[in-house]
Amino acid sequence: MALNDFIPMQERCSNCSFCKWIPFDKVKSVRFAENCPAVVHGGFNTYAARGRFQMGLAIAKGELDYTDEMARITHECLDCGACDVACKVCRYNLEPLDHNRELKHDALLKGHILPAQLKMLDSFKAEKTLVVGAKKADRTKWAEGIEWAKKPEVLFFPGCKYSYDKKLQKTARNAAQLLLKAGVKLGYLGDAEMCCAGRLYQMGFFEQFDKRAEANIKAIEKSGVKTIVTPCSDCYHAFKRLYAAKGLKVEVLHVVEYLDRMLREGTLKFTKTVDMTVTYHDPCHLGRQGEPYEAWEGHEKKILNQVHTWEPRRPRYNGSKGIYEEPRNILKAIPGVKLVEMERIKEYSWCCGAGSGCSVTDKEFSEWTAKERIEEANSTGAEALVTACPWCKDNFEKAGGIKVVDIIDLALKAL
Amino acid sequence: MALSKEIYAAFEAVVGKNNISQDPGVLQTYRCRAPQSSAHYGPYDHTTPTPQAVILPGSTKEVQGVVRLCNKYKIKFKCSTTFWSAHGYIGSDYAVQIDMRRMNGVEIDEKNMIAIIQPYAIAATVQAEAMKHGLTCNIPGVGCSSAIIANTASWGGPGPSSVFTGNAYENLMCMEYVCSSGEILETGSAGYGAGWTCGEGVGPSLKAIIRGGQGTRGELGICTKMSIKLSPWPGHATLETVGTIPAYRASNMENFRAYCIDCPSWEAWGKAVMKINDNNLLYLGHRQFSMFGNEVKAAMLEIITDPEKQMADLPALMADPVVKKNNDNMAIEFHIILAGFSAKDLAWKEAALDEILKEFGCWKDEWFLEPEHEDYLKSYLMRLGHKNLNYVMIGGYEGCFGMDAANQPHTCQLIEKAFAIHKEAQVTGTYAAAVGGDTAMGSLGGHGGGGGPMGWEFFSHFDPHDPESIKGTAEYHDRGPLKFMKEYGLGVEMGHSNANCRKPDGYAFSQEEHNAKLSTLPGTNPFIYQWYVREYMNPNHLGDSYYETCDPEAVKNAVIDVNAETGLR
Ligand SMILES: Cc1cc2nc3c(=O)[nH]c(=O)nc-3n(C[C@H](O)[C@H](O)[C@H](O)COP(=O)(O)OP(=O)(O)OC[C@H]3O[C@@H](n4cnc5c(N)ncnc54)[C@H](O)[C@@H]3O)c2cc1C
């Protein structure tokens, strides 16, 4: 799709501003009622999905050209999808998140790329990772000494962050070893592993994403596995939603789903007590965006003169089928762990601030977003903020103010 | 004329560099595309003018600074919060838009049962904060996304719960108000040292500088703080909901019962509503889902309460015999919530309700007696957080008719005639959704307080992406509802209620144009009165034409047009 294809949506947005708030049924306080970090931080309507529709419409119709400020605002979107969920409490024919991405894509096509994005792109081209400064040659170091299954059935895909971030590598090792110990026939692409490019997609680099996804799909298919398991929420979303749309057929699981499955099957049992009150942060790309892909080809159709529908009925991604219970089941199964919830959770969770590359391209905004979340976490009285995504963990740690724990590490403590 | 660098810098010095913008992309997002909001003067296919700058003040002092500069440089301004409706947007070329979103404070004074709120305090957050103190607030019919101050300034705020909580304009106590001249006015009890609790201090009431039939709509200044009356909430400290998006439903409203009441005739409907109201049974009363259209409402209810369903399922659902039967049952209906301040209280209300229903042959709708549906209805109406469903059919709707049912038996007799006109338009034209003639929705609060249904707003669902659909709907509103309302002397037609406020091209009327229009109306005096108020409050005329004024000089030689289409409200 191109920006022009979004004109019907841009014109059918009713400007209600629901996209700025969590679903209203869930509002419990004035402090934590808003959902869109960009508009809370930036202030102007322009930052919210409704503003992006308005600005996008003027661009699509040729009434406006990007200024530097417009390009900056376009890219100051975390791809968190909170607007999408809030919109779809009432609307069935709008896709604010897709539009946000298309607007970024359009800006990029017209040459409006941020300097930090250029650096990420260079790194992607040269080193096959968006982690600026990382070297391809170092990618597999985290896995040294791990004995992978000879004929793997399950592929472990740690992704760039776990592979390169020294603070996180241990978590990836732990996760892999836990699964291997439990008898999972686990393999690793090794040198053949490259960035999933999900983040590129979030940033609007669709063409670059397509190329990488196609190559990765080939590598995955060649490995012959039936399942991919990843501890990274971004990779999860890339495989489960974006690669699936490009034909990837293997089952995609996040580590939390795998562990939850093992708990239910009895192949994993937590035996040690971990006395800790925790709160759980739903990563956007595992939670509301972690819904399974459903193939669809169709067109819009009006019924009853004007009522707008799709033929055939179109899959509706609104966060209802995201991964929310699996991580909570794990936490609840750990003896001694007490889970206290924040006000904004599950499909209406507040973002960590790292999405769409903003932790690199827009550091102040990204850190501010994380701090907002930490304040919310602290308001629950929890000792630690648990999450299931390395990008979230890293961003929260950079912001400081609370102990941040990867759910894999917490699970390991209880074994 | 563009804003000079010097003026921009002066504004910037007041609010800071990050809180003002002149970027074309930013300005574009402060223009209203009229067919996308029920603007009540069309629908027309235009976008309102581009502001010279958008300014986000963060305090009363900053608001004052901005307004003073507007006076100094004679720049028109308009403040707004959620920007849902066209009246929040500027109407001329040399004007700035003031976005109040940085001022969102909510403070609850439990003892005095009031909330002290800032402009960006929306009804959802005020209600959520009030609930923690065993209190709640009026949620206007537009829904909880609306800011309470803006609502008071723009429509008076009738809504489903107004029957118990009072309308927005009735709840207004004290204000801090930056007049268009730049002076700060404090109304209420400051002189008595009683804080924000007393509606008026000494002297004449100044509440009308913000509220009114349709409010002053940002014309006379900017309210920066307001205290409003709250009402008792016999529920938990938070509204808890369960269920999968979008079918969230209340899980902790045990002290409440929600019903859909079905009636055998409009006469029974009217009488039952009156009697229920006379006996003070209601915590909330509304006619809601009929807005989708009487031929689709049961099917739409299936869609919005089932996460797996969507609009493409509408035809199959409409053909389903069970859904059809439900639809027939709820043909003439209204929705209510009863609250129990004690178990005995609830039991008494239930018994009284049953007796009234028996008397008029009405019954409790079976579909809504299902616990899941009742719980859905409870949270839906109590929070009113799904109001963008107004636009669910395609993306655009405009309200029309708007018979004020203060004279309830009269309008109950006429309503079926209106349905026939509405239905015929859907059959003879394809510009609006063919969902049935009865698309009438409204709150059982009564605009002037008291009981009975308020204005029955009929929904015309049209496509804001299709110029033909927009044009056809506008034409129908002219020849159908407008003619009907005039013929029966039913007052202002809702779809035209702002016809004197903004022109079909999106611009404000000039004073001369207003004079020409308003001076010939029967009953011009209120507009002359408003002219004097405006001269005092806003001497430099920095607003637009939503606050309708008529220069007394213009009336002198005017000939009254007894057939004038719009008049007093
Ligand atoms: C779909 C829809 C349904 C509606 N249904 C109802 C209904 O059932 N009941 C009802 O009462 N209204 C209804 N309305 C009208 C509605 O009340 C107002 O549009 C709404 O309350 C305004 O709230 P807002 O937060 O969107 O205000 P805005 O659009 O931000 O502002 C509304 C007006 O108030 C003025 N204003 C805003 N802030 C201030 C301030 N601080 N000081 C002075 N003036 C200010 C603005 O200039 C503007 O003219 C409906 C509107 C729509 C779009």
Short mmCIF file of C-alpha atoms in Angstrom, two decimals, chain A residues 7-18 20-21 23-31 33-34 36 39-47 50-52 54-55 57-58 61 63-65 67-70 73 84-94 300-316 318-321 343 347-348, chain B residues 18-21 23-26 28-33 36 54-56 81-84 89 99 101 104 106 120 122 124-125 128-129 132 144-145 238-246 248 296 303-304 307-315 318 379-380 383 385-389 391-395 426 429-435 461 463-466 469:
data_model
loop_
_atom_site.label_atom_id
_atom_site.label_comp_id
_atom_site.label_asym_id
_atom_site.label_seq_id
_atom_site.Cartn_x
_atom_site.Cartn_y
_atom_site.Cartn_z
CA ILE A 7 -7.12 8.37 1.94
CA PRO A 8 -10.44 6.63 2.67
CA MET A 9 -9.26 5.92 6.23
CA GLN A 10 -7.83 9.38 6.67
CA GLU A 11 -11.18 10.81 5.69
CA ARG A 12 -13.19 8.40 7.78
CA CYS A 13 -11.31 9.03 11.01
CA SER A 14 -13.84 10.82 13.21
CA ASN A 15 -11.24 12.86 15.11
CA CYS A 16 -12.65 11.64 18.42
CA SER A 17 -9.19 11.49 20.06
CA PHE A 18 -9.89 8.08 21.59
CA LYS A 20 -4.93 9.41 22.93
CA TRP A 21 -6.39 7.41 25.82
CA PRO A 23 -9.93 2.31 26.54
CA PHE A 24 -12.14 4.43 28.76
CA ASP A 25 -13.67 1.45 30.57
CA LYS A 26 -10.19 0.88 31.99
CA VAL A 27 -9.46 4.38 33.27
CA LYS A 28 -8.71 4.38 36.99
CA SER A 29 -6.93 7.68 37.50
CA VAL A 30 -6.07 10.92 35.82
CA ARG A 31 -2.37 10.12 36.14
CA ALA A 33 -5.23 7.45 31.69
CA GLU A 34 -3.34 8.39 28.55
CA CYS A 36 0.19 7.54 23.50
CA VAL A 39 1.26 12.95 22.10
CA VAL A 40 1.77 13.20 25.85
CA HIS A 41 5.40 14.11 25.25
CA GLY A 42 4.99 16.22 22.12
CA GLY A 43 1.71 17.87 23.05
CA PHE A 44 0.27 18.77 19.69
CA ASN A 45 -2.54 16.76 18.04
CA THR A 46 -0.07 16.01 15.28
CA TYR A 47 1.64 13.36 17.39
CA ARG A 50 -5.71 11.28 14.55
CA GLY A 51 -3.20 14.02 13.80
CA ARG A 52 -1.16 11.63 11.68
CA GLN A 54 -4.90 14.59 9.22
CA MET A 55 -1.33 15.36 8.26
CA LEU A 57 -4.29 13.27 4.23
CA ALA A 58 -2.84 16.65 3.31
CA LYS A 61 -3.54 14.92 -1.55
CA GLU A 63 -1.50 19.88 -0.23
CA LEU A 64 1.54 19.62 2.03
CA ASP A 65 5.18 18.63 1.69
CA THR A 67 9.07 19.97 6.58
CA ASP A 68 11.89 18.82 8.84
CA GLU A 69 9.53 19.17 11.78
CA MET A 70 6.86 17.08 10.10
CA ILE A 73 7.13 14.11 14.29
CA ASP A 84 -4.76 1.13 17.33
CA VAL A 85 -6.31 -0.71 20.25
CA ALA A 86 -8.09 2.35 21.59
CA CYS A 87 -9.48 3.24 18.17
CA LYS A 88 -10.84 -0.22 17.65
CA VAL A 89 -12.93 -0.17 20.78
CA CYS A 90 -15.46 1.47 18.48
CA ARG A 91 -14.22 1.51 14.92
CA TYR A 92 -14.03 -1.42 12.49
CA ASN A 93 -12.66 0.24 9.37
CA LEU A 94 -9.61 2.17 10.55
CA GLU A 300 -14.08 -3.08 0.66
CA LYS A 301 -17.76 -3.47 0.18
CA LYS A 302 -20.67 -1.26 1.07
CA ILE A 303 -23.88 -2.80 2.32
CA LEU A 304 -27.19 -1.13 3.25
CA ASN A 305 -26.33 1.73 0.87
CA GLN A 306 -23.34 3.02 2.76
CA VAL A 307 -22.36 0.76 5.67
CA HIS A 308 -18.69 0.04 5.23
CA THR A 309 -17.42 -3.56 5.40
CA TRP A 310 -14.91 -5.85 3.76
CA GLU A 311 -15.43 -8.83 1.54
CA PRO A 312 -14.60 -11.43 2.67
CA ARG A 313 -14.61 -10.44 6.34
CA ARG A 314 -11.20 -9.14 7.25
CA PRO A 315 -9.00 -10.24 10.17
CA ARG A 316 -9.27 -7.73 12.94
CA ASN A 318 -7.11 -5.18 18.04
CA GLY A 319 -4.97 -6.73 20.73
CA SER A 320 -7.58 -9.25 21.80
CA LYS A 321 -5.39 -12.25 21.00
CA GLU A 343 -3.18 0.48 35.81
CA GLU A 347 -3.74 -4.55 25.35
CA TYR A 348 -3.72 -1.05 26.83
CA ASN B 18 8.13 23.58 22.77
CA ASN B 19 4.59 24.77 23.33
CA ILE B 20 4.01 26.76 20.22
CA SER B 21 4.21 25.77 16.60
CA ASP B 23 4.81 24.20 11.34
CA PRO B 24 2.40 23.54 8.45
CA GLY B 25 2.04 19.89 9.45
CA VAL B 26 1.13 20.83 13.00
CA GLN B 28 -2.99 21.00 9.57
CA THR B 29 -3.92 18.91 12.59
CA TYR B 30 -5.84 21.84 14.04
CA ARG B 31 -8.23 22.09 11.15
CA CYS B 32 -11.57 20.38 11.28
CA ARG B 33 -12.67 18.42 8.29
CA GLN B 36 -15.81 14.12 10.08
CA VAL B 54 -1.03 26.53 17.77
CA ILE B 55 -0.28 27.40 21.37
CA LEU B 56 -0.27 25.12 24.40
CA THR B 81 -9.42 20.55 24.38
CA THR B 82 -10.40 17.35 22.62
CA PHE B 83 -11.22 19.07 19.33
CA TRP B 84 -14.01 16.69 18.51
CA TYR B 89 -11.76 25.32 15.76
CA ASP B 99 -4.85 23.76 22.86
CA ARG B 101 -4.13 19.83 26.95
CA ASN B 104 -5.49 18.48 33.08
CA VAL B 106 -8.47 17.08 38.89
CA TYR B 120 -8.24 19.16 29.96
CA ILE B 122 -12.09 14.86 30.67
CA ALA B 124 -13.53 9.82 32.33
CA THR B 125 -10.71 11.05 34.54
CA ALA B 128 -12.42 7.90 37.99
CA GLU B 129 -10.98 10.28 40.58
CA LYS B 132 -12.32 6.93 44.83
CA CYS B 144 -16.36 10.60 28.64
CA SER B 145 -13.64 11.68 26.22
CA THR B 238 -12.79 1.95 40.71
CA LEU B 239 -14.83 0.78 37.77
CA GLU B 240 -13.59 -2.73 37.07
CA THR B 241 -14.33 -4.42 33.79
CA VAL B 242 -13.67 -7.89 32.41
CA GLY B 243 -14.08 -9.36 28.95
CA THR B 244 -12.23 -9.09 25.71
CA ILE B 245 -11.85 -5.84 23.84
CA PRO B 246 -14.18 -4.30 22.66
CA TYR B 248 -15.58 -4.95 28.12
CA VAL B 296 -29.96 -3.18 12.59
CA ILE B 303 -21.33 -7.30 16.92
CA ILE B 304 -20.22 -4.89 19.60
CA PRO B 307 -15.02 -9.74 20.04
CA GLU B 308 -15.17 -12.23 17.17
CA LYS B 309 -17.77 -10.37 15.17
CA GLN B 310 -17.46 -7.41 12.84
CA MET B 311 -19.45 -5.23 10.45
CA ALA B 312 -19.22 -7.77 7.63
CA ASP B 313 -21.38 -10.06 9.77
CA LEU B 314 -24.26 -7.59 9.72
CA PRO B 315 -26.32 -9.13 6.87
CA MET B 318 -29.96 -9.38 10.41
CA SER B 379 -20.23 -0.03 32.16
CA TYR B 380 -21.14 1.25 28.71
CA ARG B 383 -18.65 5.51 31.78
CA GLY B 385 -16.59 5.35 26.85
CA HIS B 386 -17.71 3.87 23.53
CA LYS B 387 -19.25 6.99 22.05
CA ASN B 388 -17.22 6.86 18.89
CA LEU B 389 -19.69 4.11 17.98
CA TYR B 391 -19.42 6.85 13.69
CA VAL B 392 -19.14 3.07 13.42
CA MET B 393 -21.31 2.57 10.35
CA ILE B 394 -18.95 4.32 7.95
CA GLY B 395 -17.15 7.16 9.64
CA GLN B 426 -32.90 5.95 2.84
CA GLY B 429 -31.47 7.89 -2.01
CA THR B 430 -28.28 5.94 -1.47
CA TYR B 431 -26.23 8.70 0.18
CA ALA B 432 -26.99 7.55 3.75
CA ALA B 433 -26.98 4.11 5.35
CA ALA B 434 -30.30 2.31 5.06
CA VAL B 435 -30.60 1.21 8.65
CA HIS B 461 -24.92 7.79 8.76
CA ASP B 463 -19.54 8.46 4.19
CA PRO B 464 -17.14 11.37 4.81
CA HIS B 465 -14.92 9.94 2.07
CA ASP B 466 -17.65 10.22 -0.54
CA SER B 469 -22.79 10.98 0.34
#
